[in-house]
XYZ file of N, CA and C in Angstrom:
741
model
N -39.308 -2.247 104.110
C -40.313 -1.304 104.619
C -40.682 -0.289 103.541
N -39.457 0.362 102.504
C -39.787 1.364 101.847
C -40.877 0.223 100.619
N -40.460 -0.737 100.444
C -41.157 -1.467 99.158
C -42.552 -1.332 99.682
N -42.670 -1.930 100.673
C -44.047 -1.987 101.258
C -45.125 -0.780 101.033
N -44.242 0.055 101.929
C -44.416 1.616 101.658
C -45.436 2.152 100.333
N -44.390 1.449 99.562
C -44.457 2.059 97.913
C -45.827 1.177 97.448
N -45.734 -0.256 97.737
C -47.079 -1.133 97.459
C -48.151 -0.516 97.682
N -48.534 0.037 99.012
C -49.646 0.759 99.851
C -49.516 1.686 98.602
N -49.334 2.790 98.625
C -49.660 4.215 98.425
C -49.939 4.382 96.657
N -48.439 3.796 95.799
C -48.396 3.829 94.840
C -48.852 2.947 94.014
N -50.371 2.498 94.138
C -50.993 1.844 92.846
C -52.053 2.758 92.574
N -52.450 2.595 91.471
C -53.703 3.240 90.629
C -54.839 3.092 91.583
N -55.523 2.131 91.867
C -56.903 2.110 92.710
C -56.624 3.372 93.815
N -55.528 3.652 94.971
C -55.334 3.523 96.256
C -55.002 5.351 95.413
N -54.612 5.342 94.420
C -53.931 7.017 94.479
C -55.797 7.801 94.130
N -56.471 6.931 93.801
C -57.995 7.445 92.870
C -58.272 7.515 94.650
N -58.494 6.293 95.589
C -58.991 6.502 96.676
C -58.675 7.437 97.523
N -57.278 7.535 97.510
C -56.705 8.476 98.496
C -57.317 9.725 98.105
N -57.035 10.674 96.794
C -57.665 11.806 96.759
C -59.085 11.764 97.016
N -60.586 10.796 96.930
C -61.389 11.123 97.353
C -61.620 11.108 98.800
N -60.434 10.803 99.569
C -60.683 10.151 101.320
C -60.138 11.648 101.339
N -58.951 12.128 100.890
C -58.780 13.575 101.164
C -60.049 14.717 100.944
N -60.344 14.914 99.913
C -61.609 15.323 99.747
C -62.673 15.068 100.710
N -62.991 13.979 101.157
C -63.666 13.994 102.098
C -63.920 14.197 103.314
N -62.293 14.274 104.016
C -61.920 15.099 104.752
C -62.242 16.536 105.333
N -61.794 16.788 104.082
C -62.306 18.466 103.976
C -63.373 18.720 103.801
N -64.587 17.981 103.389
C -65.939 18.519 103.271
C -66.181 18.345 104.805
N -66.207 17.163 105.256
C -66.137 17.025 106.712
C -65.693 18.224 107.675
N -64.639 18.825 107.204
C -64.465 19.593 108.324
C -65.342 20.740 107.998
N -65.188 21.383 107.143
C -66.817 22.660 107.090
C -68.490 22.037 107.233
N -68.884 20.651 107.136
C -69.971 20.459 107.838
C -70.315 21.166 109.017
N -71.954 21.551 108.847
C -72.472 22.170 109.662
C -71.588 22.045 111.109
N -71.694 20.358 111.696
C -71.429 19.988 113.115
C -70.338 19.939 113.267
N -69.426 20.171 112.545
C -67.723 20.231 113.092
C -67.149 21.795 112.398
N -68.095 22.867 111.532
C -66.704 24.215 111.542
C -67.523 25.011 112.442
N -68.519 25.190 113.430
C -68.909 25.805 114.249
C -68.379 25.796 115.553
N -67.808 24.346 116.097
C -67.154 23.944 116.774
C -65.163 24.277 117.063
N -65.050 24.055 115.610
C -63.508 24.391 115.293
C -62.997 25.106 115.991
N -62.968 26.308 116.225
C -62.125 27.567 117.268
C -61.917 27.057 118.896
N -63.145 26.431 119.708
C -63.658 26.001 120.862
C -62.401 24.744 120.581
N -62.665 23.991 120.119
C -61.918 22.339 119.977
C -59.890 22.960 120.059
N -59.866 24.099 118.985
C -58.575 24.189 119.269
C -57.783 25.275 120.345
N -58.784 26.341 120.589
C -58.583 27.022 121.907
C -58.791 26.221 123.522
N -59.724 24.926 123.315
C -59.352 23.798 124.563
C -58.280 23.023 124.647
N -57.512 22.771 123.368
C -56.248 21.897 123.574
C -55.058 22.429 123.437
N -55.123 23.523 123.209
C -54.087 24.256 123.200
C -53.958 25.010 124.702
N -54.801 25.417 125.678
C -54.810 25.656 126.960
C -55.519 26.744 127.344
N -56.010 27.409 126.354
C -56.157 28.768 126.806
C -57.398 29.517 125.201
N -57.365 31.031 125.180
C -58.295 31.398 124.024
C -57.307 31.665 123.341
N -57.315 31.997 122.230
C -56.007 32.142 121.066
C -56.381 33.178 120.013
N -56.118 34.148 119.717
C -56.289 35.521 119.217
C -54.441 35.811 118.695
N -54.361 34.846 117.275
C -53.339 35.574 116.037
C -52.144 35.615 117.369
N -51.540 34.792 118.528
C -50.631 34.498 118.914
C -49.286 34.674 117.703
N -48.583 35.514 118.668
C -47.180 35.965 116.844
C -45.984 35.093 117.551
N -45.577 35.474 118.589
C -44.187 34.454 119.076
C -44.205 32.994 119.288
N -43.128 32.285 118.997
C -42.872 31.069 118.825
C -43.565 30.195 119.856
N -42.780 30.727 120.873
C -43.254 30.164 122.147
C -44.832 30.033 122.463
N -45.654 30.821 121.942
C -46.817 31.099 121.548
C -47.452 30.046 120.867
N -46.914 29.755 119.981
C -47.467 29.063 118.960
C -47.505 27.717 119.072
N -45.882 27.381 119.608
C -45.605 26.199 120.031
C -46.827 24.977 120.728
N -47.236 25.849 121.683
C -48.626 25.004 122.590
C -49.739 24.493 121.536
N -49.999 25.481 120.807
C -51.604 25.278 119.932
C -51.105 24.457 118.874
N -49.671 24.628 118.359
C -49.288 23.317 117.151
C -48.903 22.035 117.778
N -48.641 21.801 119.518
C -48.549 20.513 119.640
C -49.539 20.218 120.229
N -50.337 21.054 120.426
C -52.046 20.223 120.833
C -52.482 19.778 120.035
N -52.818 20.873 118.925
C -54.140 20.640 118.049
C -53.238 19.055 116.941
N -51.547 19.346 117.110
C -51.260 17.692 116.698
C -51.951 16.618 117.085
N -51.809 16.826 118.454
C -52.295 15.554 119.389
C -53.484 15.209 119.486
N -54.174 16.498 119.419
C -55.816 16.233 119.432
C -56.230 15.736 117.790
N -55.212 16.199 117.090
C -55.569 15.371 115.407
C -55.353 13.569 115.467
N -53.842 13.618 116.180
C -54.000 11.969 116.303
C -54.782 11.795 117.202
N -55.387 11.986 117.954
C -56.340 11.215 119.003
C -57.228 10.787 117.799
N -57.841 11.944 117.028
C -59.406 10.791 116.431
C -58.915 10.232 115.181
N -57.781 10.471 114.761
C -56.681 10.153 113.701
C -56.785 8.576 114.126
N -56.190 8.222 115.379
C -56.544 6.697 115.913
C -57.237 5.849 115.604
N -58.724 6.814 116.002
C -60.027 5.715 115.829
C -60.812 6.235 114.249
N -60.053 6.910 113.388
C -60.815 6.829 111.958
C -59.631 5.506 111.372
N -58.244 5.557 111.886
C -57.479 4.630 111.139
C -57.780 3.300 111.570
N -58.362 2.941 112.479
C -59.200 1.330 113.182
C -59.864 1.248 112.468
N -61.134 2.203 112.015
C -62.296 1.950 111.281
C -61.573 1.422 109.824
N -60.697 1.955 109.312
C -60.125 1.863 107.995
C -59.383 0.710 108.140
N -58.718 -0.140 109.478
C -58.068 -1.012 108.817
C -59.068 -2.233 109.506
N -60.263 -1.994 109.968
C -61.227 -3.059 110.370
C -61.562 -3.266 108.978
N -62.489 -1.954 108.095
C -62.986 -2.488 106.749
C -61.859 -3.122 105.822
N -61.263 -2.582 105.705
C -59.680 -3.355 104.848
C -59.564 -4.243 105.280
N -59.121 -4.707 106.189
C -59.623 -6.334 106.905
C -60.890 -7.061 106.508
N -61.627 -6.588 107.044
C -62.775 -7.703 105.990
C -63.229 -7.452 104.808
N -62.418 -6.772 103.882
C -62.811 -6.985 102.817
C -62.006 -8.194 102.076
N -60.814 -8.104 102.331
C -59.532 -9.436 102.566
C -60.064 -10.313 103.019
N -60.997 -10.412 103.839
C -61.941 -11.623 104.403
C -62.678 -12.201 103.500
N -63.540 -10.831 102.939
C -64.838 -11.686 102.194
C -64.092 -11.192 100.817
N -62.781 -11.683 100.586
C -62.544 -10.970 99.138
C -63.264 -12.155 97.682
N -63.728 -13.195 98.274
C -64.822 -14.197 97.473
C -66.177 -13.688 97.270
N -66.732 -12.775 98.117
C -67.829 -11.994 97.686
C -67.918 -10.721 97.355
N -66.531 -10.089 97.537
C -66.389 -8.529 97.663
C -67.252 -8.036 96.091
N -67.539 -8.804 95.094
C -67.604 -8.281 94.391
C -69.240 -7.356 93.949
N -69.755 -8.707 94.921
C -71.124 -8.240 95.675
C -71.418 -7.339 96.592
N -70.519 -7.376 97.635
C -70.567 -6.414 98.474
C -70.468 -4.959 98.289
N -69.443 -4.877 97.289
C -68.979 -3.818 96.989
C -70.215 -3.067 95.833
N -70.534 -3.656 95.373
C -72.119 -2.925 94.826
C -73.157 -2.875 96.183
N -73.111 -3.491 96.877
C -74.524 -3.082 98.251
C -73.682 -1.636 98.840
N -72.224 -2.085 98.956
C -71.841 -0.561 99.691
C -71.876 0.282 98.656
N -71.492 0.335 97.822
C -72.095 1.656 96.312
C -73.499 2.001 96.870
N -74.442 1.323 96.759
C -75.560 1.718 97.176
C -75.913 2.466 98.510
N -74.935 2.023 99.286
C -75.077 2.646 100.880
C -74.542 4.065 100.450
N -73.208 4.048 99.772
C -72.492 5.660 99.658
C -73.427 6.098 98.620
N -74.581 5.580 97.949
C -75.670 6.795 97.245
C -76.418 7.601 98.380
N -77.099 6.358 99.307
C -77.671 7.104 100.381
C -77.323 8.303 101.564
N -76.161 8.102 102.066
C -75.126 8.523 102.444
C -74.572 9.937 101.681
N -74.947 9.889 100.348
C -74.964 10.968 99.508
C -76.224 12.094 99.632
N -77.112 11.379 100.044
C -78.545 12.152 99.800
C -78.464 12.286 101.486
N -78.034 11.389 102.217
C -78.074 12.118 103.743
C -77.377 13.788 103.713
N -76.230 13.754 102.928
C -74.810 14.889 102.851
C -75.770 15.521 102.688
N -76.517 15.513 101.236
C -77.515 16.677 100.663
C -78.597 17.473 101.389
N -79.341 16.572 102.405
C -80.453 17.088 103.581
C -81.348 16.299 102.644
N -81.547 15.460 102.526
C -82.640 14.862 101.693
C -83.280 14.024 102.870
N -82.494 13.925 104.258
C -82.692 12.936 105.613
C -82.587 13.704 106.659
N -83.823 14.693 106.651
C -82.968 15.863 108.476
C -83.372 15.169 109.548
N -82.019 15.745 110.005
C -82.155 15.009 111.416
C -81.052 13.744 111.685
N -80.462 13.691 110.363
C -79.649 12.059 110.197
C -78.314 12.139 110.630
N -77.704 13.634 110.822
C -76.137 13.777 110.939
C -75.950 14.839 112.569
N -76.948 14.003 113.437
C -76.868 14.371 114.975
C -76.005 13.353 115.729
N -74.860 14.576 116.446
C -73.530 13.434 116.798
C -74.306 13.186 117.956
N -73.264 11.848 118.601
C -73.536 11.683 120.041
C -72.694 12.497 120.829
N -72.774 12.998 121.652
C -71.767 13.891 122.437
C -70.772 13.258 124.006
N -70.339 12.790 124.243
C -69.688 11.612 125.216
C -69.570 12.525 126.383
N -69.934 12.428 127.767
C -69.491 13.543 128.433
C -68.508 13.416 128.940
N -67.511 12.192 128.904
C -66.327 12.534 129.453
C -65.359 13.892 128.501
N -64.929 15.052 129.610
C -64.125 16.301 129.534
C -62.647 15.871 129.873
N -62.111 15.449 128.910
C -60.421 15.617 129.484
C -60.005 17.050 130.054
N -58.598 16.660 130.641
C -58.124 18.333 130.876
C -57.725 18.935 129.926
N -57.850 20.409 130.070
C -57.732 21.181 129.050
C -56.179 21.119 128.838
N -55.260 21.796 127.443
C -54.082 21.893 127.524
C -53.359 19.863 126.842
N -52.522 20.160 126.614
C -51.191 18.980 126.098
C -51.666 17.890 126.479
N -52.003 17.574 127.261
C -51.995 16.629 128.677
C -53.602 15.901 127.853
N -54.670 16.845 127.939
C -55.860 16.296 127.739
C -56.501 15.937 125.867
N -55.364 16.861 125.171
C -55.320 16.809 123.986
C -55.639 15.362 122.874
N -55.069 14.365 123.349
C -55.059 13.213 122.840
C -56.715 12.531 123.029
N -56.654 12.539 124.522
C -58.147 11.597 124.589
C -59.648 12.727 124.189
N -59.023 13.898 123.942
C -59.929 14.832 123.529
C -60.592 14.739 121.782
N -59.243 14.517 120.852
C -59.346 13.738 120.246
C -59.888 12.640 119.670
N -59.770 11.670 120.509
C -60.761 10.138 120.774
C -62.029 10.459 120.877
N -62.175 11.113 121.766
C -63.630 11.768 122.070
C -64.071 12.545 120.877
N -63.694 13.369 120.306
C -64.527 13.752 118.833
C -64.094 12.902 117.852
N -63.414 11.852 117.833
C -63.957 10.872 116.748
C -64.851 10.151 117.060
N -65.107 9.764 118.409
C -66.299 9.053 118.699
C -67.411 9.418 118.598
N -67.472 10.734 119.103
C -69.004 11.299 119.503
C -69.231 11.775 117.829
N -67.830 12.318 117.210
C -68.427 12.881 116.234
C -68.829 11.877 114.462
N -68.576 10.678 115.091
C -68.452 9.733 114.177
C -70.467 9.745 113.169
N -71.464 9.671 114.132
C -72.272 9.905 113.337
C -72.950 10.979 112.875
N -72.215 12.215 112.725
C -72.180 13.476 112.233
C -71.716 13.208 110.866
N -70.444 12.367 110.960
C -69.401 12.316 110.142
C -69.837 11.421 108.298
N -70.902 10.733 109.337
C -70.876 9.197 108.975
C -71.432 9.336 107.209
N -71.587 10.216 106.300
C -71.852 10.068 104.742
C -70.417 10.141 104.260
N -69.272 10.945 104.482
C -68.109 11.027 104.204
C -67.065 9.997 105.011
N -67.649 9.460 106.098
C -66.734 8.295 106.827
C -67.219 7.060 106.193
N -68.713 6.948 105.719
C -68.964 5.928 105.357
C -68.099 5.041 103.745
N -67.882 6.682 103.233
C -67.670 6.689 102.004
C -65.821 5.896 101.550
N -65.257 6.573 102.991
C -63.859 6.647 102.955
C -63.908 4.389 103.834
N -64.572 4.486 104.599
C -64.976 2.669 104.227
C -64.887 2.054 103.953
N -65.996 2.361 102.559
C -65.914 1.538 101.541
C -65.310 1.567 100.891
N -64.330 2.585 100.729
C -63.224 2.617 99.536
C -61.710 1.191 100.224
N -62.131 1.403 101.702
C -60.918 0.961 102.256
C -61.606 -0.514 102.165
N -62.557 -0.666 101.982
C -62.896 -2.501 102.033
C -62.739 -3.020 100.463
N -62.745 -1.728 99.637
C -62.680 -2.556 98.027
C -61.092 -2.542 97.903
N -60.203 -1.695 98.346
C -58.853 -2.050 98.893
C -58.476 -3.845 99.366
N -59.294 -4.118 99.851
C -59.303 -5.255 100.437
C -57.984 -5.446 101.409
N -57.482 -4.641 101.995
C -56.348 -4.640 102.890
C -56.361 -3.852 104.108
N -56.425 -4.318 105.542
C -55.669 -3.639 106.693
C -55.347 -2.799 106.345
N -53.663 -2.725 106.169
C -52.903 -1.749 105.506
C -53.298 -0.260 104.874
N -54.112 -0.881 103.841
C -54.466 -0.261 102.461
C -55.533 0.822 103.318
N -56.718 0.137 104.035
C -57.474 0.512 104.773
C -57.427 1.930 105.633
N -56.277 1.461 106.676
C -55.410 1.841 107.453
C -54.734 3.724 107.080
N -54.610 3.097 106.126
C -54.099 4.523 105.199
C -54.596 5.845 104.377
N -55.953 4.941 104.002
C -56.722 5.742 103.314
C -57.618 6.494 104.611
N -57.870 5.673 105.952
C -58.630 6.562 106.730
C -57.442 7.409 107.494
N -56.524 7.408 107.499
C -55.307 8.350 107.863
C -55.222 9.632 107.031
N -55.814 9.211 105.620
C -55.528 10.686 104.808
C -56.867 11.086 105.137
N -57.950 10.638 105.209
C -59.126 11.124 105.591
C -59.096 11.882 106.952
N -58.193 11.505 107.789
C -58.073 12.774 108.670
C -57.136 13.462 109.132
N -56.479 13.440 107.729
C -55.074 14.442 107.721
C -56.162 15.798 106.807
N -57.507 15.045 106.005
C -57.762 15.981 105.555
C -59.060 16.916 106.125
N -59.359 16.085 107.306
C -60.253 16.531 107.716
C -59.205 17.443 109.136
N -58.378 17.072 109.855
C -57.335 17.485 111.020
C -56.164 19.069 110.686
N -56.019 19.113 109.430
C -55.021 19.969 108.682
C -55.304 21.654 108.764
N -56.626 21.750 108.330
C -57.700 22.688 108.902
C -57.818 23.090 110.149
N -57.633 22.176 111.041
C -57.862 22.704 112.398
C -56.353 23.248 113.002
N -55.155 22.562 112.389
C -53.795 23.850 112.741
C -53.996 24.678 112.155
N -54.644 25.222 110.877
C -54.579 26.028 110.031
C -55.178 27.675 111.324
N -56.275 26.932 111.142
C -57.020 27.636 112.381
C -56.519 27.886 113.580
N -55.735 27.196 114.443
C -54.537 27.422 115.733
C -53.671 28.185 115.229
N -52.980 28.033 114.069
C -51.488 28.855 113.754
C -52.365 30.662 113.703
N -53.001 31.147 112.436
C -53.733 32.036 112.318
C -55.044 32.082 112.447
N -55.582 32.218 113.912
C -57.039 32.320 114.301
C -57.999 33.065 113.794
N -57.822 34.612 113.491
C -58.512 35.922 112.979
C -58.311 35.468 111.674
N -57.318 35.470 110.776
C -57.344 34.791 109.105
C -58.467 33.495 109.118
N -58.036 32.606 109.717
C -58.807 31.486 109.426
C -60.512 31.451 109.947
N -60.547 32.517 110.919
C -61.698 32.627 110.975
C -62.800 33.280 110.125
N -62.222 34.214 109.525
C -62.476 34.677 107.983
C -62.568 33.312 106.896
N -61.854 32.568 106.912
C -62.137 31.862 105.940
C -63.102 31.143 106.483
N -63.533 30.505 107.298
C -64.419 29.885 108.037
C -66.015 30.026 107.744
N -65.641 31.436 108.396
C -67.163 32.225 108.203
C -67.336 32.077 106.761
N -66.582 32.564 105.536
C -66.900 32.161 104.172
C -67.606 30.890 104.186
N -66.472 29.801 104.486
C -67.428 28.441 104.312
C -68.558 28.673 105.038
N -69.143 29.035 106.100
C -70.360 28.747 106.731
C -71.539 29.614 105.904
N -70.851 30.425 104.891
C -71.993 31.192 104.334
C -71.987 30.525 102.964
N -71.326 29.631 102.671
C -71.885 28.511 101.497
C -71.730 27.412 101.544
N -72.133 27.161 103.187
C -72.318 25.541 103.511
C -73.005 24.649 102.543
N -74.619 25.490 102.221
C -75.211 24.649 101.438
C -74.382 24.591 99.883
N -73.953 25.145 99.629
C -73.112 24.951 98.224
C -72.094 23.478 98.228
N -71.549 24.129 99.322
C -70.451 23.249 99.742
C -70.950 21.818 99.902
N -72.046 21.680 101.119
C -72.791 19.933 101.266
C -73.416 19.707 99.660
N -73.905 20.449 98.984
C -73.924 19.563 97.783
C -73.327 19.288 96.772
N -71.929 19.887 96.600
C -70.713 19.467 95.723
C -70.371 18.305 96.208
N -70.191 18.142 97.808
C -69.792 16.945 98.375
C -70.732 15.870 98.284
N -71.659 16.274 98.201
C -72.753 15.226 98.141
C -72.701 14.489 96.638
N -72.521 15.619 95.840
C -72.650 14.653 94.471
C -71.287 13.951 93.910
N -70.439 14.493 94.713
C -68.972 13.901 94.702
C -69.298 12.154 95.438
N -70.211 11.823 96.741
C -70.470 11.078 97.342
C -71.185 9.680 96.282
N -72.718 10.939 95.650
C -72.978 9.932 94.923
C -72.409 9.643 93.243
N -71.946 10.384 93.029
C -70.907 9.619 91.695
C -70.369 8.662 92.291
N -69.842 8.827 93.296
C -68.446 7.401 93.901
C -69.397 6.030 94.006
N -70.631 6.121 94.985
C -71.198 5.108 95.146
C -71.939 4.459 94.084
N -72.669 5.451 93.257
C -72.828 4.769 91.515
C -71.957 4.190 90.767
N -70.412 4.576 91.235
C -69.392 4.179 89.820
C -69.591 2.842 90.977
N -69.328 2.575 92.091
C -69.378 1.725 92.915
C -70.221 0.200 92.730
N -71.702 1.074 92.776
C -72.736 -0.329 92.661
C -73.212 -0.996 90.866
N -72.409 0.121 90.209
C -72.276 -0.286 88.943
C -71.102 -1.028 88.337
N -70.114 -1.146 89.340
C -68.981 -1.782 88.890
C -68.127 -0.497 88.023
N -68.079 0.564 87.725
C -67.032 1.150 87.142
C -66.526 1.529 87.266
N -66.057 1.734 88.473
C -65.155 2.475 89.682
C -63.780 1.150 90.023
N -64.689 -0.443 89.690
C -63.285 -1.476 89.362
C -62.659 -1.278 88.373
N -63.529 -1.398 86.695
C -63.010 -1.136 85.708
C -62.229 0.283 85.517
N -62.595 1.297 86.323
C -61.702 2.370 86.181
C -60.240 2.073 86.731
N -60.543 1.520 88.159
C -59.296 1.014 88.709
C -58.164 0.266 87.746
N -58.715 -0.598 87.498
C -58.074 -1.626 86.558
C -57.170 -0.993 85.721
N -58.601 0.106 84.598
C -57.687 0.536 83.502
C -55.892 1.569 84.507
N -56.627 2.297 85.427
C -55.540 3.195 85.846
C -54.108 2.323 86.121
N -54.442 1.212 87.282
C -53.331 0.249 87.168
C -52.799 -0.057 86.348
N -53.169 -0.474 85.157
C -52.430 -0.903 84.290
C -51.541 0.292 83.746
N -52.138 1.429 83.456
C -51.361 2.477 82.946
C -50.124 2.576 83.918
N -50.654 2.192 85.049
C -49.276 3.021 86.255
C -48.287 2.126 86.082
N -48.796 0.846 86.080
C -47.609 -0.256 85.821
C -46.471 -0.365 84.763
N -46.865 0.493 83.658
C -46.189 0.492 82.461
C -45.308 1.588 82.530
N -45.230 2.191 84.106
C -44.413 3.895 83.716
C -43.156 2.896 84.663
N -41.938 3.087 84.678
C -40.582 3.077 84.821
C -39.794 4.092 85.788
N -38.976 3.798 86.257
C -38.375 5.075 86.439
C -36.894 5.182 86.032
């Protein structure tokens, strides 16, 4: 299990992917449609409104909600990741093609991030309401990965395609797990210290646009190194370097 472990995480391609699925994470969560929301999402699963709670017992509720409500859409971003990882293992006889058409998709996808497409990153909203509190936390969860999936979708698209040139389930599997450890991490941040983090918040919302276009050009570098092929040859060279270190 630990070898396995070590296969997944520790090669050159998967450590380059992982930090941009993290990264993408986090742009994700200060997007317009998910840090306006943030306070509401973790004052519903935690049970109640939440104002800088100091005792344990206190705290306890909003860190095992806003857990639960992280794995709920934690679930359905890690399906998406080990569906594409799966067929890229499928079509790994054409991937090499494919994987330049999806470069091209994560350019577009780049210029959606930017506003170059308004109107393109309107979620669907599901009306099923779980109960508020522990209990409703999980499928609450589910429910904003679903509804919020085409909000999401230039930085989900991105984290994808990284998991289909992976060409593994697994591999897949993992990289959309850090994608919403990095998009989910933020939102305890925000439950543990509400008034702090809401300060930081408001910062991001007052250089959203800064922010969507760092991410954006972070988006389209990836999908250029992508449909140009140098994002393999980068891979390659990194592997090989990693292979030669010892311990």
């Amino acid at each position: 299990m630990t070898g396995a472990l070590q296969e997944i995480v520790a090669t050159g391609p998967m450590l380059a992917a992982a930090a941009v699925a993290a990264l993408a994470g986090l742009i994700s969560f200060v997007s317009p449609c998910v840090l306006p929301v943030v306070p509401g999402y973790v004052s519903y699963v935690a049970g109640g409104p939440l104002l800088d709670r100091g005792a344990a017992t206190q705290r306890r509720p909003v860190i095992v909600g806003t857990t639960l409500f992280i794995l709920g859409f934690a679930a359905v971003f890690v399906a998406y990741g080990a569906l594409f990882g799966g067929l890229g293992a499928t079509l790994q006889s054409s991937q090499a093609v494919l994987t330049r058409v999806l470069g091209v998709v994560v350019v577009i996808m780049g210029l959606v991030l930017a506003g170059w497409f308004p109107g393109s990153q309107r979620q669907f909203l599901p009306r099923l309401r779980p109960k508020t509190g522990l209990v409703g936390a999980p499928l609450m969860g589910v429910t904003f990965g679903l509804g919020w999936t085409p909000c999401l979708g230039p930085t989900l698209a991105t984290v994808q395609t990284l998991a289909f040139t992976e060409a593994s389930a697994g591999r897949g599997a993992a990289l959309a797990g850090i994608y919403a450890a990095g998009l989910g991490l933020p939102f305890v941040a925000v439950g543990l210290g509400m008034r702090r983090a809401l300060t930081a918040t408001e910062w991001a919302r007052k250089h959203t646009v800064a922010i969507k276009r760092a991410g954006a050009v972070m988006l389209i570098a990836t999908g250029l190194m992508l449909a140009t092929g140098v994002w393999d040859q980068m891979m390659r060279a990194l592997q090989s370097t990693i292979s030669g270190f010892t311990t």
